[in-house]
mmCIF file of C-alpha atoms in Angstrom:
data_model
loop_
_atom_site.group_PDB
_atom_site.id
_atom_site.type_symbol
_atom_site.label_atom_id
_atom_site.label_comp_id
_atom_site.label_asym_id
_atom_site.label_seq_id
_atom_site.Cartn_x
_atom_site.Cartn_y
_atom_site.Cartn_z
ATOM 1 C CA UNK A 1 -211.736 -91.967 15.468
ATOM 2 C CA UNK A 2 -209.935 -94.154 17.556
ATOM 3 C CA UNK A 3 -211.551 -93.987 20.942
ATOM 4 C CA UNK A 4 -209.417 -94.968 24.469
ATOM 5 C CA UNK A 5 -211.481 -96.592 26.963
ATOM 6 C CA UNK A 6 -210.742 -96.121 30.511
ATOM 7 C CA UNK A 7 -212.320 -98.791 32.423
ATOM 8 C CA UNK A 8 -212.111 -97.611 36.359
ATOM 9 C CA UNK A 9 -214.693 -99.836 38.167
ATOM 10 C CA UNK A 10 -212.506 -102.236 39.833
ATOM 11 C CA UNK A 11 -210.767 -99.620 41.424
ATOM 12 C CA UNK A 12 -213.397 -96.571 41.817
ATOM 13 C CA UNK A 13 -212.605 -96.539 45.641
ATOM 14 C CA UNK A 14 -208.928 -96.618 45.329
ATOM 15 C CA UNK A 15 -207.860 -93.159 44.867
ATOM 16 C CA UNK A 16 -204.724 -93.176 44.140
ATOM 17 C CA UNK A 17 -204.951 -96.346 41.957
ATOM 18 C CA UNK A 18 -207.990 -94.464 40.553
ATOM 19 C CA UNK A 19 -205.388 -91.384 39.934
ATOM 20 C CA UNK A 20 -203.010 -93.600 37.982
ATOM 21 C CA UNK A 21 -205.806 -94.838 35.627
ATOM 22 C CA UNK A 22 -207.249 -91.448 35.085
ATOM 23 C CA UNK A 23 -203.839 -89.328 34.137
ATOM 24 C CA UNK A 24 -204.030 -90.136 30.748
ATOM 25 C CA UNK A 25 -207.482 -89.202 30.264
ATOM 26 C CA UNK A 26 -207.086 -85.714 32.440
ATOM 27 C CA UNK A 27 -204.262 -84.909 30.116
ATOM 28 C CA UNK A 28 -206.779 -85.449 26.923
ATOM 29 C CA UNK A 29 -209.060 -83.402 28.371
ATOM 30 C CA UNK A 30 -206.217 -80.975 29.374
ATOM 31 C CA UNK A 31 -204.936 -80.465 25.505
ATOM 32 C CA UNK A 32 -207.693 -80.648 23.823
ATOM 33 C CA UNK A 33 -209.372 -84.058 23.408
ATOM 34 C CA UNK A 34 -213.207 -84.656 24.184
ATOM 35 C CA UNK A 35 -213.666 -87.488 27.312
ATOM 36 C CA UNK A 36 -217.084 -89.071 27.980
ATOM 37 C CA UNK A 37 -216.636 -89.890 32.316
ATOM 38 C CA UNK A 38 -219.807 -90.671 35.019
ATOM 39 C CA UNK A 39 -220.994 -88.009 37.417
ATOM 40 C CA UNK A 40 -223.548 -88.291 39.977
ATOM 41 C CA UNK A 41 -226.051 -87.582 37.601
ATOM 42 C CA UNK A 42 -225.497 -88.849 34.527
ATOM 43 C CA UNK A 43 -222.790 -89.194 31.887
ATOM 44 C CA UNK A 44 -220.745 -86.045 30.727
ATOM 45 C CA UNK A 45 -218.710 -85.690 27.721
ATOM 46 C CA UNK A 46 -216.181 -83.307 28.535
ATOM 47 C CA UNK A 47 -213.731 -80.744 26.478
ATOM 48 C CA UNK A 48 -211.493 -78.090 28.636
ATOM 49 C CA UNK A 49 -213.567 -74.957 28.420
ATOM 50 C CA UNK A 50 -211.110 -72.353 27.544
ATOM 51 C CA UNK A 51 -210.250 -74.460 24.504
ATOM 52 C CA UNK A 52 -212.582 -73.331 21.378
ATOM 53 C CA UNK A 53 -211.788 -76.191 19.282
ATOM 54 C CA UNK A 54 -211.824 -78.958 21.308
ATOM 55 C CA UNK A 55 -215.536 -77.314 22.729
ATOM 56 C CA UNK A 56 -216.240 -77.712 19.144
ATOM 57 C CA UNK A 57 -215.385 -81.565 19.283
ATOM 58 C CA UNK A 58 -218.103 -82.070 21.802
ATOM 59 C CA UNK A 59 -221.159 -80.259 19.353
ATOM 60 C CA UNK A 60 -219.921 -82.493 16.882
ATOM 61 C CA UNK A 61 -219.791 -85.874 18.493
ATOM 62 C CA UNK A 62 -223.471 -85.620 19.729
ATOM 63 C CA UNK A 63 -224.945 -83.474 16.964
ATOM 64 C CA UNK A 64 -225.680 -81.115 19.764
ATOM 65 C CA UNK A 65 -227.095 -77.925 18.356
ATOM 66 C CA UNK A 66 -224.824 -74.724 18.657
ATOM 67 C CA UNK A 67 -227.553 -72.593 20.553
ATOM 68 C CA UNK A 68 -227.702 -74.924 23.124
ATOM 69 C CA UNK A 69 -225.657 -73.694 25.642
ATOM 70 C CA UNK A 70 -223.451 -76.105 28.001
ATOM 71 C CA UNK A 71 -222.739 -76.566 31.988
ATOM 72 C CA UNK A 72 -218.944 -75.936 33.583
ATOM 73 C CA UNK A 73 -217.531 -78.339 35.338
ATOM 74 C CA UNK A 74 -215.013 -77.450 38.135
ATOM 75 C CA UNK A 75 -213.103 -79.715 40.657
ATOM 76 C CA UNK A 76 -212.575 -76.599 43.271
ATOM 77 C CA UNK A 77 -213.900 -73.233 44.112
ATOM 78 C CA UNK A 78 -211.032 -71.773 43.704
ATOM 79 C CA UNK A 79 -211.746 -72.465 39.164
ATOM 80 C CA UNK A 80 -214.757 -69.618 39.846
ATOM 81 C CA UNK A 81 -211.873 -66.799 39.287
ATOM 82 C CA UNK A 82 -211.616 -66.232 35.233
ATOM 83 C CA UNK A 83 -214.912 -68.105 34.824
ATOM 84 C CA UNK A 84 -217.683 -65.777 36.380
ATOM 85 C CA UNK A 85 -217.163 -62.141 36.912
ATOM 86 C CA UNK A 86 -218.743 -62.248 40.537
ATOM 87 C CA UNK A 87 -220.545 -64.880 42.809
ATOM 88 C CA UNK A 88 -223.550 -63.383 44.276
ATOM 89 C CA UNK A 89 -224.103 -63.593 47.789
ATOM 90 C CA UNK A 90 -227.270 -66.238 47.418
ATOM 91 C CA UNK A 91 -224.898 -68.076 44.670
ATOM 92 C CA UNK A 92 -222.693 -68.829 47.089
ATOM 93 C CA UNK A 93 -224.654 -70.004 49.881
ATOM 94 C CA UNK A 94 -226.434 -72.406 47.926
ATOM 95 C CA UNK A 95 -222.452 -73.792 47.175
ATOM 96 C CA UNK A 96 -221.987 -74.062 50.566
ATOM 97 C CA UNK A 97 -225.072 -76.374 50.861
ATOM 98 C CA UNK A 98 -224.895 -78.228 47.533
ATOM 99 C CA UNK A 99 -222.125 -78.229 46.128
ATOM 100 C CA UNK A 100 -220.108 -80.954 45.778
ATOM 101 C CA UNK A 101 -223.327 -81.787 44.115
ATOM 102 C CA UNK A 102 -225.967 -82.222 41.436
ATOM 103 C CA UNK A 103 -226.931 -78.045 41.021
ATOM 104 C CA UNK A 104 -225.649 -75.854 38.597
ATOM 105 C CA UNK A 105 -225.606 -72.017 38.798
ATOM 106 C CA UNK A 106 -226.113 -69.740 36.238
ATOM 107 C CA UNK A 107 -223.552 -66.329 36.916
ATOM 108 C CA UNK A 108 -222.072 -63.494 34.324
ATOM 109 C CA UNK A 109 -219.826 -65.189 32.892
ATOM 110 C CA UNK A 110 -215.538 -64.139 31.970
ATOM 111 C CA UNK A 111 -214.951 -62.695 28.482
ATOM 112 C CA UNK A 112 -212.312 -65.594 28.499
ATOM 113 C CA UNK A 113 -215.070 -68.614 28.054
ATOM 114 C CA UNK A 114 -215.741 -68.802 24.567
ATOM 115 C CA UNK A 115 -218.695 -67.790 23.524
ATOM 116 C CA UNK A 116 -219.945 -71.685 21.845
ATOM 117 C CA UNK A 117 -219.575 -72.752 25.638
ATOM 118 C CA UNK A 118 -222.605 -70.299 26.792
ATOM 119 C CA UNK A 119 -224.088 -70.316 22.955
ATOM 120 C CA UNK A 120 -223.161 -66.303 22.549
ATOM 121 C CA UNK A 121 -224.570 -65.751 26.141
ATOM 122 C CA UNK A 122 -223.464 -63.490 28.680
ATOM 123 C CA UNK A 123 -223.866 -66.035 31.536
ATOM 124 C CA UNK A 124 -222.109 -69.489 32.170
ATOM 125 C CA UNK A 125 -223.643 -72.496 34.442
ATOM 126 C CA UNK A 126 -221.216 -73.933 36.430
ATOM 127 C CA UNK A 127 -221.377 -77.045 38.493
ATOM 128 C CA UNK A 128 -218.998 -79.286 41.296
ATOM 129 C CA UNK A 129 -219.866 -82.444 40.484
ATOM 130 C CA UNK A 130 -219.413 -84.718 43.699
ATOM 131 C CA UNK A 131 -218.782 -88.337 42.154
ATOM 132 C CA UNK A 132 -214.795 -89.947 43.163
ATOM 133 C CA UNK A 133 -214.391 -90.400 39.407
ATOM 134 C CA UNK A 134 -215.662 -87.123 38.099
ATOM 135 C CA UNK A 135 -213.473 -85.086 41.219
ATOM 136 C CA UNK A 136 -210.205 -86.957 39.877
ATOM 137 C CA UNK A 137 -210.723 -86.286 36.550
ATOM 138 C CA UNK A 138 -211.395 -82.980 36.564
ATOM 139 C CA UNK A 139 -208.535 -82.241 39.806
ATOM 140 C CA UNK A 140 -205.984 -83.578 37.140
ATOM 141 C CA UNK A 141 -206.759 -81.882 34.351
ATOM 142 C CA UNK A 142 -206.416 -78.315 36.062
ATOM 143 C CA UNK A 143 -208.962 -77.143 33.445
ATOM 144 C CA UNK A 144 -212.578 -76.463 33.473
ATOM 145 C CA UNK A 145 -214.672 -78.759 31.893
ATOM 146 C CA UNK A 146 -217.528 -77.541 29.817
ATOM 147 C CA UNK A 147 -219.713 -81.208 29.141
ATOM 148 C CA UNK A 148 -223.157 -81.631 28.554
ATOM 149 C CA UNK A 149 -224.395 -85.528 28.727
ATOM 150 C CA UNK A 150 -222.519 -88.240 27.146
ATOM 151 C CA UNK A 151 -225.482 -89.275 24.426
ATOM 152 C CA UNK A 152 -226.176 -88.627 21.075
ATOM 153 C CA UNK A 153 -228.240 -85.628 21.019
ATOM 154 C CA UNK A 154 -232.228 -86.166 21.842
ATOM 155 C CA UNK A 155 -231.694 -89.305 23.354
ATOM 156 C CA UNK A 156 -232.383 -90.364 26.866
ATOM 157 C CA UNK A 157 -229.154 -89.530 29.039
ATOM 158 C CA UNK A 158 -226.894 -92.195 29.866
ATOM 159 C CA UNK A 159 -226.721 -93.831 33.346
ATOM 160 C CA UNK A 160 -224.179 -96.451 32.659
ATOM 161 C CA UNK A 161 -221.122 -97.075 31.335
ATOM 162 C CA UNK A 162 -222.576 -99.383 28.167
ATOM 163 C CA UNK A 163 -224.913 -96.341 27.696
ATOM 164 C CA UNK A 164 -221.730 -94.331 26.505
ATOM 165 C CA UNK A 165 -219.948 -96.867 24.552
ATOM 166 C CA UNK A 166 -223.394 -97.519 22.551
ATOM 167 C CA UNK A 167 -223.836 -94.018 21.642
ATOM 168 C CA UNK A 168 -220.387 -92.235 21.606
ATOM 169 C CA UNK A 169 -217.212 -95.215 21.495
ATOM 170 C CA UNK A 170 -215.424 -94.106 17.998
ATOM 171 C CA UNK A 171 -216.458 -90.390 18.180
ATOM 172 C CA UNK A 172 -214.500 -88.725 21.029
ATOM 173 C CA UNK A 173 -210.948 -89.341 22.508
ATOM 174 C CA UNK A 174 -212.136 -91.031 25.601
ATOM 175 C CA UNK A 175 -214.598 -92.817 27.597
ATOM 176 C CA UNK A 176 -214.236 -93.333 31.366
ATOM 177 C CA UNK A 177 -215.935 -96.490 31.971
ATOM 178 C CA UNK A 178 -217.153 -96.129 35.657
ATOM 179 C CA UNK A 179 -219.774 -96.652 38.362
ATOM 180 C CA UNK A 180 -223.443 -96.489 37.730
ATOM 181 C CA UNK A 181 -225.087 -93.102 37.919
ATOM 182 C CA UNK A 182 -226.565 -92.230 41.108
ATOM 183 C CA UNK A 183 -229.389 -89.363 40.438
ATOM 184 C CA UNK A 184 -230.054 -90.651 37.612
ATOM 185 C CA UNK A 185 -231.241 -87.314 36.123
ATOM 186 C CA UNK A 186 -229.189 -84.175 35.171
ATOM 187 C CA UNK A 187 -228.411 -81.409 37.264
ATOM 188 C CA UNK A 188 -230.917 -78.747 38.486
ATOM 189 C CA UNK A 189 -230.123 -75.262 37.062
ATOM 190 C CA UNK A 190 -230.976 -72.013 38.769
ATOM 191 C CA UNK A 191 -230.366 -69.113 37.403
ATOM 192 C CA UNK A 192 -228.460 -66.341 39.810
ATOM 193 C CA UNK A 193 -227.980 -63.686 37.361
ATOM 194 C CA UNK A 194 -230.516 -61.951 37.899
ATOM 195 C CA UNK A 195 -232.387 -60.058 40.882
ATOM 196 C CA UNK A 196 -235.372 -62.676 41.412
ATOM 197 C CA UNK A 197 -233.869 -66.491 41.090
ATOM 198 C CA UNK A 198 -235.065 -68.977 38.881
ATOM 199 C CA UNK A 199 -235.107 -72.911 38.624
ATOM 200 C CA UNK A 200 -234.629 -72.820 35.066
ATOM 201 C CA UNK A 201 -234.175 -77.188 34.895
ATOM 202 C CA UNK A 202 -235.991 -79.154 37.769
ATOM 203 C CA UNK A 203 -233.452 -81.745 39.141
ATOM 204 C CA UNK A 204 -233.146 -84.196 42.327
ATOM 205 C CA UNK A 205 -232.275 -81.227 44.052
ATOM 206 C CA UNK A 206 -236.079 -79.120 44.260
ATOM 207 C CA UNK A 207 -237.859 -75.945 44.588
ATOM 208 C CA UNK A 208 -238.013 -76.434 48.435
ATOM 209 C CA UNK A 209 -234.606 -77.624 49.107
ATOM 210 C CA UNK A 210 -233.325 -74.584 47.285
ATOM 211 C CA UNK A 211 -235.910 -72.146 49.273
ATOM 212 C CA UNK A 212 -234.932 -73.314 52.334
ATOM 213 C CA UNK A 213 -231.782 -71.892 51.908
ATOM 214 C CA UNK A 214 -231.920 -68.610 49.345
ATOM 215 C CA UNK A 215 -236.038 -67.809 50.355
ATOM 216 C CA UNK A 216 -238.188 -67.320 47.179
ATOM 217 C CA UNK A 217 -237.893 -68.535 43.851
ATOM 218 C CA UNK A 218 -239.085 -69.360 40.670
ATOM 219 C CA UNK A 219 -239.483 -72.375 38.261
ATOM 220 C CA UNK A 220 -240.044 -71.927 34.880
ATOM 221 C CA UNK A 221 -242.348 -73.196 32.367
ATOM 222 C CA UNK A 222 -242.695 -76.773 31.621
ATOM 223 C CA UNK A 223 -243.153 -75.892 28.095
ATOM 224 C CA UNK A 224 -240.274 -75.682 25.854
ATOM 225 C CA UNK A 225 -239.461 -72.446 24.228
ATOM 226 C CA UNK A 226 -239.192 -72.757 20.287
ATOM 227 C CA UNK A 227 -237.561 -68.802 20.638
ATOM 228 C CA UNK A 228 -234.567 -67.242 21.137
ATOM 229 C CA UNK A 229 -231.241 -68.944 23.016
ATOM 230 C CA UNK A 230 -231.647 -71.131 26.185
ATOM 231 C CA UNK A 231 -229.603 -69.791 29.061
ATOM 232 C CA UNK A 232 -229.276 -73.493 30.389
ATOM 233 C CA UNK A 233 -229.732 -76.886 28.449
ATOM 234 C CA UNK A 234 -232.654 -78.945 28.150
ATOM 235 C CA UNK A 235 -235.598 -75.982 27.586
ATOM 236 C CA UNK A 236 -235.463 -75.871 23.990
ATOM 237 C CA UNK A 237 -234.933 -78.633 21.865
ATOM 238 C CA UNK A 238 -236.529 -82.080 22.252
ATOM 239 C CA UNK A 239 -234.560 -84.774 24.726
ATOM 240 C CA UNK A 240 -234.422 -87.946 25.769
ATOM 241 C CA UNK A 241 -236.754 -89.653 23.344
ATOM 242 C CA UNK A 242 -236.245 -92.978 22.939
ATOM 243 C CA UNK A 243 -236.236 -94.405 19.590
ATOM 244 C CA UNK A 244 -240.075 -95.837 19.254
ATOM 245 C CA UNK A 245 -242.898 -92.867 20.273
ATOM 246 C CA UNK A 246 -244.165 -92.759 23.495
ATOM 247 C CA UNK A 247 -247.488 -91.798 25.234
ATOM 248 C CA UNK A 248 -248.077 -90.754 28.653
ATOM 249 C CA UNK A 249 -251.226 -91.120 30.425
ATOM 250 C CA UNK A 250 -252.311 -88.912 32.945
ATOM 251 C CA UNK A 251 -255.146 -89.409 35.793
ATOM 252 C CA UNK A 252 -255.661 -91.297 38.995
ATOM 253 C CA UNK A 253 -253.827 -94.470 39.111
ATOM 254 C CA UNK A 254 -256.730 -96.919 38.201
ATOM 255 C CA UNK A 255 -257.364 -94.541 35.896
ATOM 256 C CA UNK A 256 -253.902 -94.701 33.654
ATOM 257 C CA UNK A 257 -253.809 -98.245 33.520
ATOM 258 C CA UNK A 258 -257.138 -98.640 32.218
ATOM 259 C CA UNK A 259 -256.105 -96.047 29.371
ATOM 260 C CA UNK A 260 -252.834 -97.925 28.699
ATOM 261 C CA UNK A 261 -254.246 -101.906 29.049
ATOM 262 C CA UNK A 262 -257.058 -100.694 26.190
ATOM 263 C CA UNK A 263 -254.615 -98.896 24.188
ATOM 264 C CA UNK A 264 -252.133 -101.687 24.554
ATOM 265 C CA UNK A 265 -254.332 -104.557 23.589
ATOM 266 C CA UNK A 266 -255.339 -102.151 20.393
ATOM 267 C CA UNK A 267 -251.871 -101.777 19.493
ATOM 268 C CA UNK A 268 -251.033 -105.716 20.059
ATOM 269 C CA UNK A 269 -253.652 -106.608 17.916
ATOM 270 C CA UNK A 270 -252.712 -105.074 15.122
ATOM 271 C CA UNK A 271 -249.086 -106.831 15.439
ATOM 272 C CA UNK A 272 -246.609 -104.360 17.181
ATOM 273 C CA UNK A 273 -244.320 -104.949 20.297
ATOM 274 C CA UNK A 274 -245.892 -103.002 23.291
ATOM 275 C CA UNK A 275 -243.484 -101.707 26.301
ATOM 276 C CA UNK A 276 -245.457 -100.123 28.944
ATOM 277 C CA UNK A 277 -243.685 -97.870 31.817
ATOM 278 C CA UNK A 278 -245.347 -99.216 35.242
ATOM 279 C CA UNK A 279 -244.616 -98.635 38.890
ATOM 280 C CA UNK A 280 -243.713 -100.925 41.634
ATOM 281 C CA UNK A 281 -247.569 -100.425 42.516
ATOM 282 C CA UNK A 282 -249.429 -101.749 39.382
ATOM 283 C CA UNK A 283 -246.639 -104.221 37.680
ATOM 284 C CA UNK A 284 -248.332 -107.339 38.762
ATOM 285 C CA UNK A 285 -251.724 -105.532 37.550
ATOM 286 C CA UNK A 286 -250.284 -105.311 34.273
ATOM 287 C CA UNK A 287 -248.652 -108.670 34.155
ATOM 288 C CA UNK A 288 -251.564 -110.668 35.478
ATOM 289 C CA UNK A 289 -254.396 -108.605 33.290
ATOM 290 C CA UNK A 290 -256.011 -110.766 30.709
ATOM 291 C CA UNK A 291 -256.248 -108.078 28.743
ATOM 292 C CA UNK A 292 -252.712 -108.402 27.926
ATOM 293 C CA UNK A 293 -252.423 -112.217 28.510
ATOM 294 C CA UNK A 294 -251.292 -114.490 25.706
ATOM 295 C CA UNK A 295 -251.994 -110.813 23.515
ATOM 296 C CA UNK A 296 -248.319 -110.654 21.536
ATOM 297 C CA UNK A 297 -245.381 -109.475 21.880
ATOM 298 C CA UNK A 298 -244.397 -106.707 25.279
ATOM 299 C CA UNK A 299 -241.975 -105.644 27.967
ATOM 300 C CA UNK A 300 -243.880 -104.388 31.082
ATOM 301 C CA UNK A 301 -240.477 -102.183 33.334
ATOM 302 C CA UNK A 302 -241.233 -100.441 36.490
ATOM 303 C CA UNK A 303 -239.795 -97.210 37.241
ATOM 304 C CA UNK A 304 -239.808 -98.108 41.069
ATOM 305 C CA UNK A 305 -242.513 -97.024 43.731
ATOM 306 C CA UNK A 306 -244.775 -93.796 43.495
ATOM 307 C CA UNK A 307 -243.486 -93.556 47.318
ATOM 308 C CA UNK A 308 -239.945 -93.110 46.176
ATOM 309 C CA UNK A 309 -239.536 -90.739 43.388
ATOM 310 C CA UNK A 310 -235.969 -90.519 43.673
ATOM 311 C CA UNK A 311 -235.523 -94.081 42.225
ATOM 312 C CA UNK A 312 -238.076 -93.489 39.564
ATOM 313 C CA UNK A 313 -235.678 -90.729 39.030
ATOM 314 C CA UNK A 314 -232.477 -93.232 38.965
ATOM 315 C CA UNK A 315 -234.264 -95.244 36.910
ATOM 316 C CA UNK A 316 -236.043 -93.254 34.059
ATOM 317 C CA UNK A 317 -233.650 -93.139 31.284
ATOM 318 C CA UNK A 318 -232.308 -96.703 32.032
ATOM 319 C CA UNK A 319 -235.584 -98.063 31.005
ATOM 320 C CA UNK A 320 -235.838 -95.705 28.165
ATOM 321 C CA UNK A 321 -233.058 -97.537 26.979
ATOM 322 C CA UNK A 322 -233.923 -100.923 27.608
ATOM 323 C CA UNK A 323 -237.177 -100.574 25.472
ATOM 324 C CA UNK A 324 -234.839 -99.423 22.725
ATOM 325 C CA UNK A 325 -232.764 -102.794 23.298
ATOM 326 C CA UNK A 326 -236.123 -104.853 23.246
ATOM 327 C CA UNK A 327 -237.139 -103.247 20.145
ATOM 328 C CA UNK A 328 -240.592 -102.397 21.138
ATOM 329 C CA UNK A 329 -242.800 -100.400 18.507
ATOM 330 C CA UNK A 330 -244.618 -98.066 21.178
ATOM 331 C CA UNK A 331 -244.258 -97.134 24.492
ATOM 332 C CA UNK A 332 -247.435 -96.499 26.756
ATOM 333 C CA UNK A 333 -245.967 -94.882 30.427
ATOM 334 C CA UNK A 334 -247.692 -94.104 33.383
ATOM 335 C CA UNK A 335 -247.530 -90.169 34.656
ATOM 336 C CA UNK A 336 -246.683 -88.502 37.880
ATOM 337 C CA UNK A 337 -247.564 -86.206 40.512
ATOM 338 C CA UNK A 338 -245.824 -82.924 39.023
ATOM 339 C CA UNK A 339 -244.789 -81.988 42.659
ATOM 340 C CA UNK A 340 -241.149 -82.359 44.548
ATOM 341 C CA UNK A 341 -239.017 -84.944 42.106
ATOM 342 C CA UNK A 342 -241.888 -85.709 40.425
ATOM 343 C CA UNK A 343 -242.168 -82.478 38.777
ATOM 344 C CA UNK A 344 -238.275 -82.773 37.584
ATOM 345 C CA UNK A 345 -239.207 -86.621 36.389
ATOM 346 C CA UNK A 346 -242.398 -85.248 34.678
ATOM 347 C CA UNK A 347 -240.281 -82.481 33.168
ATOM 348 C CA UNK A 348 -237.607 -85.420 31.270
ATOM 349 C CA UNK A 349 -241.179 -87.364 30.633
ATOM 350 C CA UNK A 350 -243.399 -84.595 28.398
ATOM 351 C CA UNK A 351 -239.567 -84.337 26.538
ATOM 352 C CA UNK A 352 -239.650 -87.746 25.808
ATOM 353 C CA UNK A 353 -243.015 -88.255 24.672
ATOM 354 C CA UNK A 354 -244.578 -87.353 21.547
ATOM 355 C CA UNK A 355 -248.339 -87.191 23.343
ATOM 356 C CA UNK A 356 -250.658 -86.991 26.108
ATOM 357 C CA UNK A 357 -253.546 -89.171 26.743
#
């Protein structure tokens, strides 16, 4: 497949130059064509959501499985009619406060959205994303836009715009080449079809920020569930693994980077390249340890500071990534805090790795 590339970053803040580029892609989207374009959080690839087929086309390009349901994209409030039979009162409050924004909401969903949009379910998630590029996309195409991210399935999310041409340039229509991703993770999903609320996907957006608005609610489990259909993506199936295995290691600070400088040196001896996931706060331990001095072959990336989980946030999949472009053999990362963002970045970080130390 011949894939048009729609390169908008010299002109993301000129909106009407930024509505010229972006016609031609709108109207793909619009009659059926699949479009990879940036959001706040990561990378989409999009196909109008009333359109069965072209739905179809998005499944196919990632290797997405079928009973893994996808989010609704919508440029105004006004696209809720003939997507979700009703908006509960705490639904819409939480709009009011997040949305244009990285939350999606989980309502009964129209008998018009096909059913491989929600994977057979009777509920839809439905999100207002608030980046310039995504709003003009989706404003011009005058469709809902049912996208999950813009990677091949199981692979860490893309951030940035060479993340999309890697994985998907030659298997959709389109590919909006613009800005880096802000959040850096996908959307939080709560789930407001039902009496008692439930965070169903941590996100940038947490547990308190949502309380604070709604009262009381739930998360769910960590734990992916092997069983039945997922009412929102990311609960089932194994994500964002990046192509070598990777182990986290849990304790106090001193405590994970002894773990990870003995494991490393065992696993440099015995010839592999090492990449090891630090923070702003024990890089130069790891650099300057003679433990791993002179040892072989590694790439040491920090996720940012444990004082600012929203960058390790930004960052996570990036670096994901970049250990797949150094070619490293293993990947030894430091955990977090499961609290606040860190319990979203901790939920993308048990995905990712095949084991706990």
């Amino acid at each position: 497949m011949d894939t048009k590339v729609f390169d908008v970053r010299e002109i993301i803040n000129d909106k009407q130059a930024l509505e010229t580029a972006l016609r031609n892609a709108a109207d793909m989207l619009a009659y059926g064509g699949t479009v990879a374009f940036p959001t706040e959080t990561v990378y989409g690839l999009g196909a109008n959501a009333f359109d069965e087929a072209a739905v179809k086309k998005v499944f196919e390009a990632k290797g997405r499985p079928s009973d893994n349901p996808l989010i609704i994209h919508i440029a105004d409030m006004s696209q809720l009619k003939g997507l979700v039979k009703s908006v509960p009162e705490r639904a819409l409050r939480l709009m009011e406060s997040f949305w244009p924004g990285p939350l999606s909401i989980i309502m009964e969903k129209e008998d018009r959205i096909p059913d491989c949009v929600t994977a057979g379910l009777g509920t839809a998630a439905v999100r207002m994303p608030e980046n310039p590029e995504a709003y003009v996309l989706l404003k011009l195409a005058g469709c809902p836009v049912a996208a999950p991210s813009a990677n091949l399935s199981g692979k860490p999310s893309p951030t940035k715009p060479e993340h999309v041409l890697h994985d998907l340039d030659g298997r959709v229509s389109g590919i909006v080449l613009g800005r880096t991703c802000d959040v850096g993770i996908e959307s939080t999903v709560i789930d407001m079809s039902t009496d008692s609320p439930v965070i169903l996907r941590p996100g940038i957006i947490i547990k308190e920020d949502i309380e604070a608005v709604i009262g009381p609610v739930r998360l769910a489990s960590r734990k992916n569930s092997s069983e039945s259909v997922p009412k929102a993506p990311g609960m089932k199936y194994t994500h964002y693994a990046p192509d070598a295995p990777m182990i986290l290691f849990e304790g106090s600070p001193s405590e994970m980077l002894s773990k990870i400088l003995g494991r490393a040196s065992e696993e440099l001896a015995s010839g592999k390249k090492v990449g090891i996931i630090a923070t702003d706060e024990t890089l130069d331990l790891y650099e300057k340890s003679p433990v791993l001095s002179g040892a072989g072959s590694i790439c040491i990336l920090s996720t940012g500071s444990r004082k600012d989980l929203k960058t390790v946030a930004h960052n996570i999949f990036h670096i994901l990534r970049r250990f797949d472009e150094e070619n490293v053999d293993i990947i030894l990362s430091e955990a977090f805090e499961a609290e606040g963002i860190g319990f979203s970045v901790m939920n993308r970080m048990d995905k990712a790795a095949g084991e706990k130390k």
